[in-house]
Tab-separated table of C-alpha atoms in Angstrom:
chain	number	residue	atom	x	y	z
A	196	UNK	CA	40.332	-22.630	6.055
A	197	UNK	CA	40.359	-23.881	2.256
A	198	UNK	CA	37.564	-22.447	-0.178
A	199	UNK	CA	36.212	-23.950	-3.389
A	200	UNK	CA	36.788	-21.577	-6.879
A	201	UNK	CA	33.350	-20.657	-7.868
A	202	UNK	CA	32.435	-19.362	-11.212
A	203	UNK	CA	31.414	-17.261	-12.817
A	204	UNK	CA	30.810	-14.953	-9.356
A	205	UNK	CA	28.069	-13.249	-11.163
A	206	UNK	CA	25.849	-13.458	-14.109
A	207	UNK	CA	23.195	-11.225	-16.179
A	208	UNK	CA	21.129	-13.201	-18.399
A	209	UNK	CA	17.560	-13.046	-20.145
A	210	UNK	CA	14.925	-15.171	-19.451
A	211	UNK	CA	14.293	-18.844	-20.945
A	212	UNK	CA	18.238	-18.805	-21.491
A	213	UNK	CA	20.342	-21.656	-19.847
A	214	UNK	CA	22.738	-20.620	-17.212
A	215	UNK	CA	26.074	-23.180	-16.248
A	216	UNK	CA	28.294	-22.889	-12.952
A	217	UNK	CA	31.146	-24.415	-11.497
A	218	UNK	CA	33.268	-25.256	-8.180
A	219	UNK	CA	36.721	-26.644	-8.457
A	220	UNK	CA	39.015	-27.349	-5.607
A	221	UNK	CA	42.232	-29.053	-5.152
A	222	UNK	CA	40.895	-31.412	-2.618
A	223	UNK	CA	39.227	-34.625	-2.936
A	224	UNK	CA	35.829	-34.071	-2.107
A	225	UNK	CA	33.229	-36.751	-1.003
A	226	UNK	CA	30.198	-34.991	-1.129
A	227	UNK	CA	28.928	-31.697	-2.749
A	228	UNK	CA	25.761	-29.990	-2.105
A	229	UNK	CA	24.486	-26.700	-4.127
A	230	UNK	CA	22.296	-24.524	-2.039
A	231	UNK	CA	20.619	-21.198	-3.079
A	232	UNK	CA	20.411	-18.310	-1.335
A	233	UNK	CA	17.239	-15.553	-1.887
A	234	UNK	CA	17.748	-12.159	-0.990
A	235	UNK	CA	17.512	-11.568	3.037
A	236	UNK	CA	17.053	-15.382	3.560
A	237	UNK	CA	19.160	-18.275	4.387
A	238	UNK	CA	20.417	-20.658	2.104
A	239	UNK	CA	18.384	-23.932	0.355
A	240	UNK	CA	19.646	-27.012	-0.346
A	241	UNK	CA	18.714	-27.552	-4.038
A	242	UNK	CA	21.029	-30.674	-4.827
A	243	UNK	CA	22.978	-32.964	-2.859
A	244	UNK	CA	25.449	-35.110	-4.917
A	245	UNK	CA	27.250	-38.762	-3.029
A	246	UNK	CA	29.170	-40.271	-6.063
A	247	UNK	CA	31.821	-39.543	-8.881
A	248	UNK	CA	29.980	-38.867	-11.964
A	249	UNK	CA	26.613	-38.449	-10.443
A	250	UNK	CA	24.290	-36.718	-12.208
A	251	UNK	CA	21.213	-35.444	-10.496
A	252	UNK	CA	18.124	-33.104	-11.176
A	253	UNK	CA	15.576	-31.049	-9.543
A	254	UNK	CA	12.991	-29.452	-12.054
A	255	UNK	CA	15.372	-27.223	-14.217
A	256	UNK	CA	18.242	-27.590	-12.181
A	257	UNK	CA	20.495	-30.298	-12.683
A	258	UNK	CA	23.745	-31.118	-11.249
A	259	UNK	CA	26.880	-33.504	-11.202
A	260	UNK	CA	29.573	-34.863	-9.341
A	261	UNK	CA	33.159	-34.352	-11.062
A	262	UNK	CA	34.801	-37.385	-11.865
A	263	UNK	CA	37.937	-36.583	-10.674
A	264	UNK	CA	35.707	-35.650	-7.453
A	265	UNK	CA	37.638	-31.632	-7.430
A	266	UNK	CA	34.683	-29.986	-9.737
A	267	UNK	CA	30.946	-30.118	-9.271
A	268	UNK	CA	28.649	-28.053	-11.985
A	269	UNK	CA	25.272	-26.593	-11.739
A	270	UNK	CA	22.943	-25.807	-14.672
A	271	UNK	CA	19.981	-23.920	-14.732
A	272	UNK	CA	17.674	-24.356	-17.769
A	273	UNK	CA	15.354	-21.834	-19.078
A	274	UNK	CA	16.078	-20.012	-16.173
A	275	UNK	CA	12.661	-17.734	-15.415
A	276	UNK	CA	12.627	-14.526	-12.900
A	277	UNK	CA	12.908	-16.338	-9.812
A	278	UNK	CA	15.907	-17.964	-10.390
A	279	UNK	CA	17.407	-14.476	-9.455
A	280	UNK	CA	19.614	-15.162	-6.109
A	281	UNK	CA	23.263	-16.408	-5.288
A	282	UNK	CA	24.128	-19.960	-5.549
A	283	UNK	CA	27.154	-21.677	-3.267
A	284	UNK	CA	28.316	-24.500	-3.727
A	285	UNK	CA	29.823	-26.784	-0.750
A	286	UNK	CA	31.546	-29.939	-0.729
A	287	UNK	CA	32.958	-32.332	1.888
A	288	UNK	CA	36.185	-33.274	2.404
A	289	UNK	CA	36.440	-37.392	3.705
A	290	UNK	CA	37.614	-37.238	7.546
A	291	UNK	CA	35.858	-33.661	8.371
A	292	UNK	CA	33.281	-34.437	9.995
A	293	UNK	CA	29.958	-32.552	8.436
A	294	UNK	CA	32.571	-29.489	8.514
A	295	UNK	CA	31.380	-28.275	4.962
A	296	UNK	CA	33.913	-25.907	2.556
A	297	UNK	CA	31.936	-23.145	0.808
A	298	UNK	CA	32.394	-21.176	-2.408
A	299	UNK	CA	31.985	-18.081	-2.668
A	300	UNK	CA	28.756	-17.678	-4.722
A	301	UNK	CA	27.886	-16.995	-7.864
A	302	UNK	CA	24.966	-14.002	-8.400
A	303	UNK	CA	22.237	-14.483	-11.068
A	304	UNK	CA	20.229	-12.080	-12.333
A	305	UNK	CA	17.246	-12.722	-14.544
A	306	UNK	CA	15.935	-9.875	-16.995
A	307	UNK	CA	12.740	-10.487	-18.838
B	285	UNK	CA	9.136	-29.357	8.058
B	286	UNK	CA	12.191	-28.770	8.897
B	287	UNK	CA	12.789	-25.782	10.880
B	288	UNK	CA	15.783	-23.547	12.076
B	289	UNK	CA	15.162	-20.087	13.415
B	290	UNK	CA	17.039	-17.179	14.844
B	291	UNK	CA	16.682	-14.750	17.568
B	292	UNK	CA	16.823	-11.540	15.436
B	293	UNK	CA	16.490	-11.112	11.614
B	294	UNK	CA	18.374	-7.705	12.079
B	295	UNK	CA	20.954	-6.585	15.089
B	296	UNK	CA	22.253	-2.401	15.474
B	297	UNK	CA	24.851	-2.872	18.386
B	298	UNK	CA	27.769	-0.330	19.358
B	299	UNK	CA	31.613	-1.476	20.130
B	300	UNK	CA	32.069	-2.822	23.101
B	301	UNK	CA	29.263	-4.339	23.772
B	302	UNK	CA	28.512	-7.849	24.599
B	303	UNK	CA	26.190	-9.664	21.555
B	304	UNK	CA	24.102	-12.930	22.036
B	305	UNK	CA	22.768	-14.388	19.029
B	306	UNK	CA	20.443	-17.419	19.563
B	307	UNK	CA	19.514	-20.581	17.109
B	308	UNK	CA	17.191	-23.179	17.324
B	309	UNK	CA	16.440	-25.820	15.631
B	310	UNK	CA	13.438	-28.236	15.706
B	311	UNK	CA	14.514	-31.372	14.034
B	312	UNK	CA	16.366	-32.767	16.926
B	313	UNK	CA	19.767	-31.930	14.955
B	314	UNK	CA	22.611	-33.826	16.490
B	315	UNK	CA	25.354	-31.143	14.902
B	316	UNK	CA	24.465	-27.142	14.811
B	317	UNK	CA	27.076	-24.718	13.155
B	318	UNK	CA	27.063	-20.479	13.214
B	319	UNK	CA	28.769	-18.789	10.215
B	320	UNK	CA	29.370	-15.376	8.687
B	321	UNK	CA	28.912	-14.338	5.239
B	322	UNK	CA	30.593	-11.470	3.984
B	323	UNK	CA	30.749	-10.160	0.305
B	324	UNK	CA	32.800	-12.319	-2.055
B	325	UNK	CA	33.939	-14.641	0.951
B	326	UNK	CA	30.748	-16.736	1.140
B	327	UNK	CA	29.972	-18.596	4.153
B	328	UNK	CA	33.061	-19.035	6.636
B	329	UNK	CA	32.535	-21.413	9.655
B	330	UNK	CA	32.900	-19.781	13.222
B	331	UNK	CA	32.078	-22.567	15.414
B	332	UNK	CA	30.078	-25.743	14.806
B	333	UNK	CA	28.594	-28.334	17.980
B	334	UNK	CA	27.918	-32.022	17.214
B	335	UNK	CA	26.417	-32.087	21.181
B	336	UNK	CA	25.321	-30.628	23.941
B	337	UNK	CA	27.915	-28.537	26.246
B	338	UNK	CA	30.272	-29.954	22.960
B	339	UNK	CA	31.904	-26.965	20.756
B	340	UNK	CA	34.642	-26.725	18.362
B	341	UNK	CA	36.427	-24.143	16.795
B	342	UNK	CA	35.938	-23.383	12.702
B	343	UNK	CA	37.655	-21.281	10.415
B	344	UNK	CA	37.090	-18.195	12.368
B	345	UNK	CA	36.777	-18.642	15.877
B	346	UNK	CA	38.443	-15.031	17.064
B	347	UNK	CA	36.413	-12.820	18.881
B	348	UNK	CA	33.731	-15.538	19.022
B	349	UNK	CA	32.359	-17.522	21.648
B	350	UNK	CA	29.273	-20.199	21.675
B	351	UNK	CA	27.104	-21.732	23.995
B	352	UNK	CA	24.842	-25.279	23.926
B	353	UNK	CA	23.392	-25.732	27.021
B	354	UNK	CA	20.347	-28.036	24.966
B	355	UNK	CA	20.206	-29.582	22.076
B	356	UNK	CA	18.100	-28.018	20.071
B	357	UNK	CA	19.977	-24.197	20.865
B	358	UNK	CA	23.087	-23.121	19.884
B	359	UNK	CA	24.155	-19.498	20.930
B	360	UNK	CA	26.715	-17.253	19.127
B	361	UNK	CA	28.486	-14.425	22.066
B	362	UNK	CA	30.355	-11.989	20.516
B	363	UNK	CA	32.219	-10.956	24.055
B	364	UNK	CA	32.983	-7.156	22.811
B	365	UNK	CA	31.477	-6.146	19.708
B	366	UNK	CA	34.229	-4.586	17.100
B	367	UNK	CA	33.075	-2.834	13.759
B	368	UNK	CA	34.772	-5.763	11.613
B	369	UNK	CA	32.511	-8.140	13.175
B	370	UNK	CA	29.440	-6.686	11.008
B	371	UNK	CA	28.294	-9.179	8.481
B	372	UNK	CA	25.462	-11.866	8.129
B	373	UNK	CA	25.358	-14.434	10.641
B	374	UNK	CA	23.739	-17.930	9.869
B	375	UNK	CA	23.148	-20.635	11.984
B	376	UNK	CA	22.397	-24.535	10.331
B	377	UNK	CA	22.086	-27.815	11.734
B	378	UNK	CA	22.092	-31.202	10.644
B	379	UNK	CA	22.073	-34.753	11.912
B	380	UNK	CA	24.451	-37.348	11.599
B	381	UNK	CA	23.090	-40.421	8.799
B	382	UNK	CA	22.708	-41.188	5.770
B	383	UNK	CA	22.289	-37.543	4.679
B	384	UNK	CA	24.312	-35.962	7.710
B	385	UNK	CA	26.201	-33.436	4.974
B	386	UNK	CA	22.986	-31.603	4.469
B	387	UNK	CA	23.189	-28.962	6.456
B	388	UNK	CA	19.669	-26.698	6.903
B	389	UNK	CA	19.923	-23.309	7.603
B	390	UNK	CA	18.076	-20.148	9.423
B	391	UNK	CA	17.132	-16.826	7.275
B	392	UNK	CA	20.095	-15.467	8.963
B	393	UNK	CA	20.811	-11.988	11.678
B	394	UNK	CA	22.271	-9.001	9.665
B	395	UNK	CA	24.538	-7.297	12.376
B	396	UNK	CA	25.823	-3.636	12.185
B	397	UNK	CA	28.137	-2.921	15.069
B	398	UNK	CA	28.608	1.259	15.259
């Protein structure tokens, strides 16, 4: 099965800084979600992104919807200790079916 | 609130042995979908249901079987346990609509096959 190219797979940064991540694919995707995961739990939908160039936020987080509809970003800003956790994105391909594609995480970790 | 839930949070089997992992889901979810997450892999789909007694295979169907006898439970068999099936197990669900991409997930079974 295809997976997305997530980056950076992990991070160390300090507190109040601004973190950025990506997921780029060579498919067409029609949908792309970011979800964070805690440490021993499931994953959380954070965002959930429907159109090209959509840009949408949830407190600090805000995210958008690649143009060419292969890339979807994530940024954090003044990311605080909580933020610590992984981060997938997931996108749908049109014709799939709800099947989502994952990437393969990225890890933050917040030092004070 | 929305609410999916798992049989175990963490699972010590041996080889050989027949596993049943159990989901279920209280938002009368039309599709329901078990994955495994392993370390720099992320989230790899095993088998997903959009009904009851419905199944289809996902990415990684092999060694993997699934039940859904009701709607709101979706079960995971692994027939004979094998050491390479240890990983993190999630189950999700979600509904067909407007926002039928968002899949909701359980906090997951950690499974350690000896």
């Amino acid at each position: 099965g295809q997976q997305l190219n997530q980056s950076p797979q992990s991070m160390f940064i300090q507190e109040g800084e601004d973190v950025s991540m990506n997921c780029t694919s060579s498919s067409i995707f029609n949908t792309w979600l970011w979800y964070k995961q805690d440490p021993g739990e499931g994953p959380v939908l954070l965002i959930a992104l429907y159109k090209a160039g959509e840009l949408t936020s949830n407190g600090r987080l805000t995210a958008q919807f690649g143009i060419t509809r292969k890339d979807s970003f994530l940024n954090i800003s003044a990311s605080i200790p909580s933020d610590v956790g992984i981060y997938f994105c997931a996108g749908l391909i049109a014709g799939t079916a709800s099947k989502l594609t994952f990437g393969t995480g990225t890890r933050l970790q917040v030092t004070l | 609130d929305v609410k999916v839930t798992q049989s175990s949070r963490y699972l010590v089997k041996r080889t050989g042995e027949k596993v049943f992992l159990e989901c279920v889901q209280d938002m009368d979810h039309e599709n329901m979908f078990w994955y495994r997450q392993d370390p720099g892999l992320g989230l790899r789909l095993i088998y997903f249901s959009y009904d009851v007694k419905m199944k289809e295979k996902g990415d990684i169907p092999e060694g993997y079987s699934v039940s859904r006898e009701k709607k709101e439970r979706f079960s995971l068999i692994l027939e004979s346990a094998s050491t390479n099936q240890t990983s993190m197990y999630l189950c999700a669900s979600s509904s067909p609509g407007l926002a039928d991409n968002e899949q909701f997930f359980g906090p997951g079974t950690r499974l350690t096959v000896l």
